[in-house]
XYZ file of C-alpha atoms in Angstrom:
722
model
C -13.339 -22.339 25.337
C -14.191 -21.030 28.794
C -11.907 -18.445 30.406
C -8.952 -19.970 32.248
C -5.961 -17.759 32.981
C -3.707 -20.822 33.163
C -4.073 -21.313 29.412
C -1.524 -18.508 29.007
C 2.243 -18.566 29.291
C 3.768 -16.625 32.240
C 4.439 -13.437 30.272
C 1.003 -13.442 28.674
C -0.544 -14.018 32.098
C 1.401 -11.067 33.500
C 0.077 -8.819 30.706
C -3.502 -9.943 31.331
C -3.368 -9.478 35.095
C -1.678 -6.067 35.043
C -4.457 -3.517 35.689
C -2.976 -0.973 38.103
C -1.319 1.456 35.688
C -1.048 2.255 31.964
C 0.206 -0.861 30.198
C 2.228 -1.235 27.017
C 2.408 -4.746 25.599
C 5.118 -5.208 22.989
C 3.652 -8.159 21.100
C 6.092 -9.575 18.570
C 4.976 -11.373 15.432
C 3.228 -14.649 16.221
C 3.356 -14.088 19.985
C -0.396 -14.404 20.612
C -1.431 -10.770 20.973
C -5.072 -11.381 20.005
C -5.252 -14.120 22.605
C -3.850 -11.754 25.241
C -6.281 -8.958 24.333
C -9.344 -11.173 24.489
C -8.202 -12.811 27.723
C -7.552 -9.399 29.237
C -11.097 -8.256 28.476
C -12.448 -11.511 29.919
C -10.240 -11.045 32.998
C -11.574 -7.515 33.564
C -15.161 -8.765 33.427
C -14.769 -12.111 35.215
C -12.126 -11.335 37.843
C -12.317 -7.567 38.300
C -16.073 -7.248 38.015
C -15.945 -4.515 35.353
C -19.201 -4.146 33.450
C -18.731 -4.737 29.695
C -20.339 -1.347 28.987
C -17.346 0.340 30.674
C -14.815 -1.324 28.337
C -13.686 0.222 25.053
C -11.588 -1.929 22.706
C -10.268 -0.291 19.533
C -9.057 -2.288 16.533
C -8.045 -1.364 12.993
C -10.525 -3.429 10.988
C -14.196 -4.228 11.416
C -13.390 -7.893 10.888
C -10.915 -7.860 13.780
C -13.496 -6.110 15.970
C -16.133 -8.721 15.195
C -13.726 -11.598 15.837
C -12.611 -10.061 19.132
C -16.169 -9.746 20.384
C -16.954 -13.340 19.381
C -13.868 -14.676 21.124
C -14.628 -12.758 24.314
C -18.159 -14.133 24.256
C -16.754 -17.662 23.873
C -14.556 -17.082 26.929
C -17.508 -15.708 28.907
C -20.518 -17.827 27.872
C -22.523 -16.684 30.891
C -21.924 -12.966 30.330
C -23.613 -10.536 27.927
C -20.723 -8.737 26.219
C -22.937 -7.039 23.620
C -22.753 -3.764 25.577
C -18.975 -3.658 25.245
C -17.757 -1.025 22.763
C -15.554 -2.757 20.233
C -14.758 -1.246 16.859
C -12.371 0.742 14.706
C -11.384 4.296 15.548
C -13.685 5.504 12.783
C -16.714 3.499 13.900
C -16.303 4.409 17.595
C -15.892 8.095 16.762
C -18.857 8.054 14.386
C -20.990 6.761 17.255
C -19.840 9.626 19.444
C -20.476 12.197 16.715
C -24.025 10.911 16.154
C -24.753 12.094 19.678
C -22.523 15.135 19.951
C -21.833 16.770 16.589
C -24.715 19.249 16.909
C -22.480 21.092 19.376
C -20.225 22.003 16.439
C -23.076 23.313 14.273
C -23.798 20.115 12.339
C -26.960 18.063 12.493
C -26.667 14.615 14.087
C -27.935 13.001 10.874
C -24.767 14.045 9.017
C -23.509 12.201 5.962
C -20.111 10.505 5.867
C -18.418 11.229 2.552
C -16.219 8.525 1.057
C -13.115 9.343 -0.985
C -15.058 9.733 -4.224
C -17.559 12.097 -2.596
C -14.668 14.108 -1.185
C -12.953 14.374 -4.556
C -16.147 15.591 -6.207
C -16.635 18.236 -3.535
C -13.011 19.327 -3.731
C -13.334 19.614 -7.502
C -16.322 21.941 -7.123
C -14.339 24.070 -4.648
C -11.412 24.252 -7.074
C -13.709 25.375 -9.881
C -15.424 27.903 -7.597
C -11.999 29.419 -6.927
C -11.435 29.706 -10.705
C -8.493 27.322 -10.532
C -7.385 24.748 -13.103
C -8.341 21.186 -12.066
C -5.323 19.926 -14.010
C -2.965 22.084 -11.982
C -4.847 21.329 -8.769
C -5.920 17.754 -9.426
C -8.737 16.868 -6.957
C -7.332 13.464 -6.009
C -3.924 14.959 -5.276
C -5.410 17.855 -3.307
C -7.537 15.412 -1.316
C -4.389 13.469 -0.356
C -2.728 16.674 0.818
C -5.773 17.739 2.848
C -5.961 14.283 4.423
C -2.314 14.601 5.419
C -3.042 17.983 7.032
C -5.890 16.470 9.048
C -3.759 13.514 10.139
C -1.279 16.040 11.479
C -4.163 18.022 13.017
C -3.384 21.125 10.964
C -6.399 23.440 10.607
C -7.112 25.460 7.438
C -6.158 28.603 9.343
C -2.765 27.167 10.299
C -2.088 26.118 6.722
C -3.143 29.522 5.413
C -0.879 31.314 7.864
C 2.095 29.186 6.869
C 1.442 29.081 3.131
C 4.279 30.226 0.901
C 3.887 30.735 -2.829
C 1.075 30.368 -5.341
C 0.439 26.621 -4.988
C 0.552 26.461 -1.189
C -1.663 29.522 -0.832
C -4.284 28.106 -3.178
C -4.245 24.656 -1.585
C -4.802 26.377 1.760
C -7.776 28.233 0.232
C -9.153 24.988 -1.212
C -8.766 23.276 2.164
C -10.660 26.088 3.872
C -13.368 26.127 1.199
C -13.670 22.341 1.374
C -14.305 22.415 5.119
C -16.913 25.142 4.669
C -18.690 23.150 1.966
C -18.598 19.982 4.063
C -20.384 21.790 6.825
C -22.837 23.395 4.374
C -23.626 19.874 3.173
C -23.863 18.576 6.745
C -21.145 16.094 5.869
C -17.841 14.855 7.254
C -15.074 12.867 5.636
C -13.173 9.954 7.147
C -10.472 12.189 8.594
C -13.092 14.403 10.248
C -14.355 11.351 12.108
C -11.019 11.305 13.931
C -10.595 15.061 14.404
C -14.081 16.388 15.280
C -14.524 14.402 18.549
C -11.329 16.069 19.758
C -12.856 19.462 18.975
C -15.886 18.504 21.081
C -13.690 17.298 23.953
C -11.747 20.553 23.857
C -14.734 22.904 23.607
C -17.056 20.928 25.912
C -15.043 19.466 28.824
C -18.198 18.043 30.398
C -18.671 15.758 27.390
C -15.096 14.550 27.700
C -15.749 13.840 31.365
C -18.833 11.828 30.393
C -16.890 9.562 28.028
C -14.003 9.234 30.464
C -16.507 7.947 33.037
C -18.201 5.682 30.521
C -14.967 4.045 29.318
C -13.166 3.021 32.494
C -10.855 0.706 30.568
C -9.449 1.500 27.128
C -7.656 -1.166 25.070
C -5.998 -0.435 21.722
C -4.766 -3.022 19.224
C -2.063 -2.351 16.584
C -1.009 0.726 18.526
C 2.094 1.196 16.377
C -0.197 2.175 13.486
C -1.970 5.056 15.246
C -1.691 8.612 13.964
C -1.798 11.867 15.895
C -5.616 12.250 16.194
C -5.968 8.603 17.262
C -3.307 9.062 19.930
C -4.996 12.257 21.174
C -8.342 10.429 21.337
C -7.215 7.510 23.520
C -4.989 9.814 25.578
C -7.954 12.100 26.372
C -10.268 9.218 27.290
C -7.759 7.546 29.615
C -6.667 10.578 31.648
C -9.285 10.159 34.375
C -8.819 6.469 35.260
C -5.416 5.878 33.582
C -6.644 2.407 32.722
C -5.232 2.112 29.233
C -3.669 -0.947 27.642
C -2.063 -0.717 24.221
C -0.767 -3.656 22.239
C 1.579 -3.398 19.320
C 4.998 -3.989 17.825
C 7.171 -1.108 16.683
C 9.017 -3.565 14.417
C 5.771 -3.945 12.451
C 5.036 -0.227 12.013
C 4.746 0.026 8.222
C 2.216 2.780 7.578
C 4.232 5.954 8.127
C 3.445 7.001 4.545
C -0.217 6.962 5.565
C 0.244 9.144 8.634
C 0.986 6.558 11.340
C 3.541 7.759 13.904
C 5.861 5.139 15.377
C 6.670 7.574 18.198
C 3.255 6.871 19.705
C 4.397 3.427 20.811
C 8.067 4.243 21.406
C 7.184 7.284 23.559
C 4.341 5.595 25.465
C 6.164 5.861 28.802
C 6.946 9.540 28.215
C 3.298 10.229 27.322
C 1.608 8.319 30.154
C 4.133 8.598 33.000
C 4.328 5.690 35.421
C 3.610 2.697 33.161
C 4.206 -1.023 32.996
C 5.812 -2.573 29.942
C 5.491 -6.255 29.078
C 7.279 -7.848 26.134
C 5.761 -10.906 24.454
C 8.847 -12.392 22.825
C 7.914 -16.071 22.537
C 6.853 -16.810 18.990
C 4.476 -19.687 18.258
C 4.493 -19.388 14.467
C 7.960 -19.557 12.929
C 11.195 -21.503 13.122
C 14.171 -19.990 14.941
C 16.085 -19.469 11.672
C 13.216 -17.400 10.291
C 13.093 -15.289 13.449
C 16.866 -14.794 13.453
C 16.838 -13.730 9.810
C 14.073 -11.188 10.385
C 15.839 -9.868 13.488
C 19.188 -9.513 11.698
C 17.625 -6.934 9.376
C 15.214 -5.065 11.651
C 17.847 -4.793 14.391
C 19.843 -2.527 12.050
C 17.234 0.139 12.869
C 18.214 2.614 15.544
C 14.649 3.761 16.221
C 13.257 0.651 17.905
C 12.649 -0.861 21.339
C 15.169 -3.584 22.310
C 13.630 -7.055 22.067
C 14.173 -10.342 20.249
C 11.750 -13.120 19.415
C 12.506 -16.706 20.374
C 10.631 -19.952 19.911
C 10.446 -23.497 21.177
C 9.860 -24.567 17.568
C 12.631 -26.350 15.699
C 15.574 -24.472 14.197
C 14.181 -25.082 10.731
C 15.488 -24.688 7.212
C 17.854 -21.977 6.044
C 16.616 -18.907 4.198
C 16.992 -19.555 0.464
C 18.130 -16.644 -1.711
C 17.345 -17.123 -5.399
C 19.284 -15.157 -7.996
C 17.556 -14.772 -11.384
C 18.458 -13.262 -14.732
C 15.327 -11.117 -14.998
C 11.714 -10.952 -13.800
C 10.610 -13.740 -16.146
C 13.371 -16.015 -14.915
C 12.412 -15.069 -11.361
C 8.774 -16.037 -11.982
C 9.847 -19.362 -13.536
C 12.089 -20.208 -10.589
C 9.377 -19.398 -8.088
C 6.983 -21.621 -10.036
C 9.553 -24.439 -10.225
C 10.074 -24.256 -6.469
C 6.334 -24.373 -5.793
C 5.899 -27.357 -8.110
C 8.725 -29.243 -6.385
C 7.282 -28.561 -2.945
C 3.841 -29.537 -4.238
C 4.853 -32.814 -5.901
C 7.743 -34.020 -3.728
C 6.917 -32.708 -0.275
C 3.145 -32.922 -0.469
C 2.609 -29.194 0.133
C -0.827 -27.995 -0.855
C -1.014 -24.850 -2.977
C -2.630 -22.819 -0.211
C 0.607 -23.276 1.755
C 2.342 -20.752 -0.510
C 2.269 -16.968 -0.595
C 4.220 -14.766 -3.010
C 4.838 -11.279 -1.643
C 6.075 -8.226 -3.548
C 6.632 -4.541 -2.877
C 4.384 -3.131 -5.642
C 1.308 -4.493 -7.399
C 2.947 -4.098 -10.819
C 5.346 -6.935 -9.936
C 2.575 -9.511 -10.031
C 2.228 -9.547 -13.819
C 5.134 -11.881 -14.818
C 4.303 -14.130 -11.845
C 0.639 -14.304 -12.857
C 1.635 -15.091 -16.440
C 3.747 -18.044 -15.303
C 1.066 -19.392 -13.000
C -1.607 -19.136 -15.693
C 0.496 -20.789 -18.391
C 1.066 -23.718 -16.072
C -2.566 -23.946 -14.918
C -1.662 -23.126 -11.326
C -4.644 -21.485 -9.598
C -3.912 -18.356 -7.622
C -5.706 -15.745 -5.559
C -4.735 -12.105 -5.258
C -5.412 -10.579 -1.848
C -5.905 -6.833 -1.555
C -6.081 -6.265 -5.275
C -7.355 -7.525 -8.583
C -5.622 -9.699 -11.126
C -3.235 -7.802 -13.352
C -5.237 -8.007 -16.567
C -8.420 -7.105 -14.647
C -7.063 -3.810 -13.332
C -8.863 -0.784 -14.697
C -5.839 0.927 -16.213
C -4.764 -2.310 -17.912
C -8.262 -3.056 -19.217
C -8.503 0.497 -20.563
C -5.403 0.017 -22.739
C -6.461 -3.503 -23.722
C -9.830 -2.070 -24.800
C -8.008 0.214 -27.250
C -6.119 -2.754 -28.649
C -9.297 -4.831 -28.960
C -11.135 -2.050 -30.750
C -8.198 -1.621 -33.124
C -8.370 -5.325 -33.955
C -12.179 -5.577 -33.882
C -14.103 -2.306 -34.487
C -17.407 -4.146 -33.871
C -16.475 -4.544 -30.193
C -19.029 -2.171 -28.638
C -17.986 -2.992 -25.062
C -14.433 -1.811 -25.683
C -15.776 1.187 -27.604
C -17.895 2.414 -24.718
C -15.086 1.831 -22.250
C -12.592 4.101 -24.013
C -14.625 6.612 -26.038
C -14.115 9.124 -23.231
C -10.842 7.821 -21.807
C -8.731 9.853 -21.394
C -11.433 12.501 -21.082
C -12.215 14.018 -24.473
C -15.617 15.580 -23.833
C -17.723 12.695 -25.117
C -20.219 12.065 -22.324
C -23.142 9.745 -21.853
C -25.532 11.994 -23.781
C -23.305 11.942 -26.856
C -22.830 8.175 -26.622
C -26.605 7.720 -26.384
C -27.015 9.754 -29.587
C -24.368 7.615 -31.276
C -26.248 4.493 -30.236
C -29.568 5.829 -31.550
C -28.026 6.837 -34.876
C -26.293 3.467 -35.221
C -29.505 1.597 -34.489
C -31.518 3.660 -36.985
C -28.910 3.233 -39.708
C -27.801 -0.303 -38.882
C -24.245 0.777 -38.140
C -21.799 -0.242 -35.429
C -20.883 2.356 -32.851
C -17.473 2.769 -34.425
C -18.929 3.221 -37.901
C -21.240 5.981 -36.692
C -18.146 8.070 -36.013
C -17.801 8.632 -39.757
C -21.174 10.406 -39.717
C -20.450 12.854 -36.917
C -21.674 15.817 -39.018
C -25.140 14.250 -39.164
C -25.392 13.899 -35.386
C -27.228 16.460 -33.218
C -24.169 17.171 -31.050
C -21.932 20.158 -30.409
C -18.976 21.140 -32.563
C -16.515 20.280 -29.787
C -17.902 16.747 -29.529
C -17.737 16.369 -33.328
C -14.075 17.332 -33.339
C -13.310 14.896 -30.516
C -15.146 12.101 -32.332
C -13.246 12.741 -35.552
C -9.888 12.682 -33.755
C -10.809 9.450 -31.952
C -11.889 7.839 -35.234
C -8.650 8.858 -36.955
C -6.616 7.490 -34.027
C -8.232 4.038 -34.192
C -8.115 3.924 -38.010
C -4.421 4.832 -37.991
C -3.555 1.890 -35.773
C -5.893 -0.432 -37.656
C -3.717 0.233 -40.682
C -0.613 -0.608 -38.623
C -1.731 -4.068 -37.484
C -0.050 -5.951 -40.331
C 2.829 -3.518 -40.689
C 4.109 -3.040 -37.145
C 4.903 -5.336 -34.267
C 2.572 -5.377 -31.278
C 5.148 -3.772 -28.989
C 5.698 -0.883 -31.415
C 1.941 -0.325 -31.652
C 1.406 -0.299 -27.897
C 4.302 2.074 -27.265
C 3.095 4.463 -29.951
C -0.523 4.282 -28.772
C 0.284 4.989 -25.126
C 2.423 7.915 -26.228
C -0.297 9.346 -28.491
C -2.887 9.050 -25.738
C -0.631 10.962 -23.354
C -1.145 8.402 -20.593
C 2.130 9.198 -18.841
C 1.110 12.824 -18.358
C -2.469 11.771 -17.553
C -1.392 9.615 -14.619
C 1.696 11.390 -13.300
C 0.185 14.873 -13.157
C -2.338 13.532 -10.632
C 0.548 13.253 -8.147
C -1.047 10.494 -6.088
C 0.323 7.135 -5.051
C -2.579 5.412 -6.805
C -2.033 7.237 -10.114
C 1.693 6.449 -10.088
C 0.903 2.791 -9.479
C -1.598 2.849 -12.355
C 1.110 4.235 -14.632
C 3.484 1.499 -13.456
C 0.832 -1.078 -14.352
C 0.440 0.398 -17.841
C 4.196 0.051 -18.269
C 4.031 -3.498 -16.967
C 1.480 -4.226 -19.711
C 3.864 -2.768 -22.287
C 6.590 -5.033 -20.911
C 4.218 -7.994 -21.179
C 3.579 -7.322 -24.876
C 7.298 -6.774 -25.522
C 8.118 -10.086 -23.888
C 5.385 -11.779 -25.918
C 6.984 -10.509 -29.121
C 10.388 -11.693 -27.949
C 9.006 -15.175 -27.183
C 7.032 -15.501 -30.419
C 8.352 -14.639 -33.866
C 6.064 -13.468 -36.687
C 3.080 -12.832 -34.441
C 1.330 -9.594 -33.656
C -1.412 -7.823 -31.790
C -4.170 -10.310 -32.622
C -2.165 -13.214 -31.247
C -1.314 -11.359 -28.062
C -4.962 -10.543 -27.388
C -5.884 -14.153 -28.072
C -3.306 -15.397 -25.579
C -4.536 -12.995 -22.903
C -8.118 -14.149 -23.490
C -7.209 -17.828 -23.304
C -5.051 -17.359 -20.232
C -7.980 -15.718 -18.502
C -10.187 -18.787 -19.008
C -9.792 -20.891 -15.869
C -10.313 -24.576 -16.554
C -12.091 -27.003 -14.295
C -9.002 -27.926 -12.292
C -8.367 -24.279 -11.467
C -11.732 -24.007 -9.734
C -10.285 -25.853 -6.752
C -10.207 -23.911 -3.527
C -6.519 -24.681 -3.219
C -4.522 -21.840 -4.758
C -1.285 -19.909 -4.442
C -1.745 -16.524 -2.769
C -0.279 -13.323 -4.222
C -0.228 -10.007 -2.376
C 1.810 -6.954 -1.501
C 3.901 -6.977 1.633
C 1.600 -4.392 3.201
C -1.424 -6.621 2.606
C 0.271 -9.572 4.318
C 0.352 -7.993 7.759
C -1.495 -10.162 10.276
C -1.470 -13.276 8.061
C 0.650 -16.430 8.125
C 1.652 -19.140 5.645
C 3.883 -22.212 5.817
C 6.043 -21.049 2.887
C 6.736 -17.423 1.935
C 8.357 -16.036 -1.211
C 9.425 -12.390 -1.336
C 10.080 -11.372 -4.929
C 11.988 -8.363 -6.231
C 14.673 -8.134 -3.547
C 16.560 -5.367 -5.346
C 17.689 -1.919 -4.287
C 15.271 0.580 -5.762
C 12.410 -1.888 -5.564
C 12.748 -3.248 -2.023
C 13.753 -1.025 -0.367
C 11.734 1.103 -2.765
C 13.720 4.168 -3.755
C 10.782 6.387 -4.733
C 9.644 6.637 -1.116
C 13.025 7.042 0.577
C 13.771 10.569 1.651
C 15.342 9.919 5.052
C 16.756 7.242 7.324
C 13.286 6.969 8.897
C 11.925 5.855 5.523
C 14.679 3.245 5.227
C 13.852 1.966 8.697
C 10.207 1.549 7.696
C 11.330 -0.493 4.681
C 13.312 -2.736 7.025
C 10.216 -3.168 9.187
C 8.272 -4.122 6.067
C 10.898 -6.792 5.339
C 10.525 -8.008 8.936
C 6.757 -8.261 8.495
C 7.175 -10.232 5.267
C 9.662 -12.756 6.635
C 7.728 -13.341 9.861
C 4.620 -14.365 7.916
C 6.407 -17.697 7.349
C 5.953 -20.730 9.539
C 8.437 -23.113 7.913
C 10.374 -21.676 4.982
C 11.351 -18.359 3.380
C 12.556 -17.786 -0.195
C 14.002 -14.393 -1.134
C 14.466 -13.760 -4.849
C 16.099 -11.013 -6.878
C 16.817 -10.398 -10.542
C 20.020 -9.100 -12.110
C 17.933 -7.061 -14.537
C 14.316 -5.988 -14.612
C 12.215 -4.339 -17.271
C 10.586 -1.291 -15.691
C 8.454 1.524 -17.050
C 7.931 -0.386 -20.280
C 11.513 0.158 -21.436
C 14.581 -1.973 -21.933
C 15.791 -4.192 -19.087
C 17.772 -2.252 -16.475
C 20.610 -3.743 -14.451
C 19.712 -4.296 -10.804
C 21.657 -4.597 -7.572
C 20.450 -7.075 -4.982
C 18.743 -5.525 -1.979
C 20.919 -4.341 0.857
C 18.595 -6.327 3.124
C 20.205 -9.480 1.729
C 23.575 -8.116 2.815
C 22.217 -7.735 6.344
C 21.473 -11.463 6.622
C 24.184 -13.571 8.321
C 25.714 -16.108 5.929
C 25.063 -18.911 8.420
C 21.308 -18.435 7.939
C 21.347 -18.402 4.138
C 21.667 -20.840 1.268
C 22.209 -19.335 -2.164
C 20.788 -20.507 -5.492
C 22.563 -18.686 -8.288
C 22.186 -18.328 -12.038
C 25.929 -18.800 -12.127
C 27.658 -22.164 -12.570
C 29.210 -22.070 -9.118
C 26.842 -21.999 -6.192
C 28.828 -19.374 -4.267
C 27.292 -16.396 -2.473
C 28.284 -13.086 -4.036
C 27.621 -11.080 -0.917
C 29.179 -10.861 2.502
C 27.284 -10.124 5.687
C 27.009 -6.401 6.414
C 29.696 -5.450 3.898
C 27.455 -3.159 1.903
C 25.608 -2.150 5.059
C 28.790 -0.654 6.482
C 29.419 1.101 3.177
C 25.928 2.581 3.117
C 26.063 3.640 6.748
C 29.279 5.547 6.066
C 27.347 7.833 3.746
C 25.561 10.400 5.856
C 22.358 12.132 4.927
C 23.680 15.226 6.659
C 26.137 17.618 4.979
C 29.300 15.646 4.262
C 32.822 16.801 4.910
C 33.790 15.068 1.670
C 31.221 16.979 -0.369
C 32.680 18.912 -3.298
C 31.919 22.612 -3.567
C 31.205 22.313 -7.290
C 29.930 19.439 -9.408
C 29.960 18.811 -13.131
C 27.762 16.734 -15.390
C 29.151 13.207 -15.454
C 30.477 13.197 -11.888
C 29.779 9.998 -9.944
C 28.263 10.620 -6.504
C 26.987 8.495 -3.627
C 24.028 8.998 -1.293
C 23.057 7.206 1.910
C 19.628 6.163 0.681
C 19.893 6.012 -3.112
C 23.392 4.565 -3.503
C 25.669 5.469 -6.423
C 24.621 7.657 -9.340
C 25.744 9.947 -12.152
C 25.149 13.709 -12.235
C 22.953 14.640 -15.213
C 22.378 18.331 -14.471
C 23.753 21.030 -12.163
C 21.741 24.072 -11.085
C 23.673 26.671 -9.116
C 27.048 26.311 -7.417
C 28.511 25.410 -4.061
C 27.042 23.118 -1.446
C 23.504 24.394 -2.114
C 23.584 23.567 -5.824
C 20.759 21.321 -7.021
C 21.951 18.150 -8.731
C 19.831 15.933 -10.946
C 21.276 12.443 -10.429
C 20.537 9.156 -12.195
C 20.920 6.413 -9.564
C 21.155 2.661 -9.991
C 17.831 1.056 -10.900
C 16.814 3.826 -13.337
C 15.911 6.122 -10.433
C 16.281 9.860 -11.002
C 16.357 12.330 -8.090
C 17.040 16.037 -7.556
C 19.299 16.473 -4.506
C 21.127 19.376 -2.859
C 24.900 19.004 -3.355
C 25.788 19.026 0.336
C 23.882 15.767 0.857
C 26.061 13.661 -1.464
C 29.696 12.689 -1.820
């Protein structure tokens, strides 16, 4: 489609034609921001005569960069836009460093280390400092170092501010890591953002060169930029002041990853005399969907005033589904999909099921598989295909079938027990020579040419499997799995890593335990063998399931930028969404509201919000749940309620609980007691109501261990609760 400015609505046209000062475009969900960006680039080339080589457009994914370039080329068929610089922050900065990094003492043929490379290097630094890799787990340390770099904190700054044994040693590791990176002529992904700024600071003439090269700077998804990214575009745009940023503060959902919402909210303060254009006309959703999303996100204080509107029809109400537990929730979601599919002619690819954490997908996947409904998981793998789940399943399969060499090799050194590839190769050779299975060779460990430590590990592993083999016909499958996970020490293995990924892996292990427990509850007089058989059969997709049409499953974070006719958001419970484990301040709660806004505005026609009255978490007994406060922030006029109760009457009132929660301050409360006792009931702004389990110290600075609703335990200073 050839460039024609009249294809835009008046506000979009204004954004495209504004080129005299720094420009901030607030682009609400579904308001056509990609269209505006591509038209603006075409306008600069076609109407303003700017050479494509003087335009820099920064996106957040390589796919988005490629699509942007293609769309600009379509708008300008007679222009060569190949010289235009379009890419992610990392790819643009890598290009700069290939030319300039020698100024910092590196060679221009440097290597870019991925996360695994970084962890390996950090581990070597930890060992070189004679530190325990269990106490200073490389993955956890890497996360901390990445956070420092995102905040532009140098090793020297961290060392100067370090307090105590752990902080001092992490500072030393950080410093040693940077030294080793340079010794290896390598940079990590965070360095790609930071090192160009070092060059700009130390070599002003190089900054001047890039300022002259990039006369116009355009940035997409500006609300997701971190400090180094802001500094980069700020530095480049200071000469010409021709910067255009596009974003939506209501869709800023990556604060936990270092993104700073202040970058977009403080744009005018940062760049001085600016123009601000708000794209508020939505082309995607119904008005009811937009009003529902707004009713929640507008509770945030830290946001720019704006409200989406549409010429689309008013649309259906938001349906809130109450369920007994997560299995009932999955069944009701499936029933709704089947009704829409059979009665309303909706194809399966019209549906997306969103959830806050990956572990929530398991009961939903089980229901879809049992009913031969094809599905696709975006941004992750299917539950039973996840590494941590397959690792535990491999133990169970080897217990049932010791001839299973694939499962044997998968778990012989998981968790790490000092049995490496060399030892396994010797086991294989011995088994082949003596016509024994790998598992059977373990009984002959004394005959193997391996070290004493490996022999001891092999004997312990053999005894572990044999013990549970003897339990197959004596114990239920859920008792076996709980005992096995405990004996393997998987909780300590995952949680001591102190990373978001490891905690999610542990949640998935517990979700597997819940799956087996539910299987035993559904089926009497069956055990481990039957469970493994069901999992295997459910994994076999029949011919009908090979259709391209499938239900989509993904986390709310993965859904950003996508759209579907019908959206389900599962797990609308306090503690899960908003997720309690990440809430430490009102800013965190506001980001959870923005995540809800993102989820709801993915929908074109219909939104279903579901919650359960109880949910089995961490592999234990079902825990009572309270519906999400976000449901309380929805006006009753926008909602229809489907209850497990006999009477179809809403059990919530608009903003009732919101006002209650807002009355609880996160600052020291005048109603705070000076002394607490075990058993006292307290309330907190973020975590709700809980019971005091432990008291350390006295007065307002006493540390309280509190068990909150949803099986959430937190340690909080007394002055922050009532």
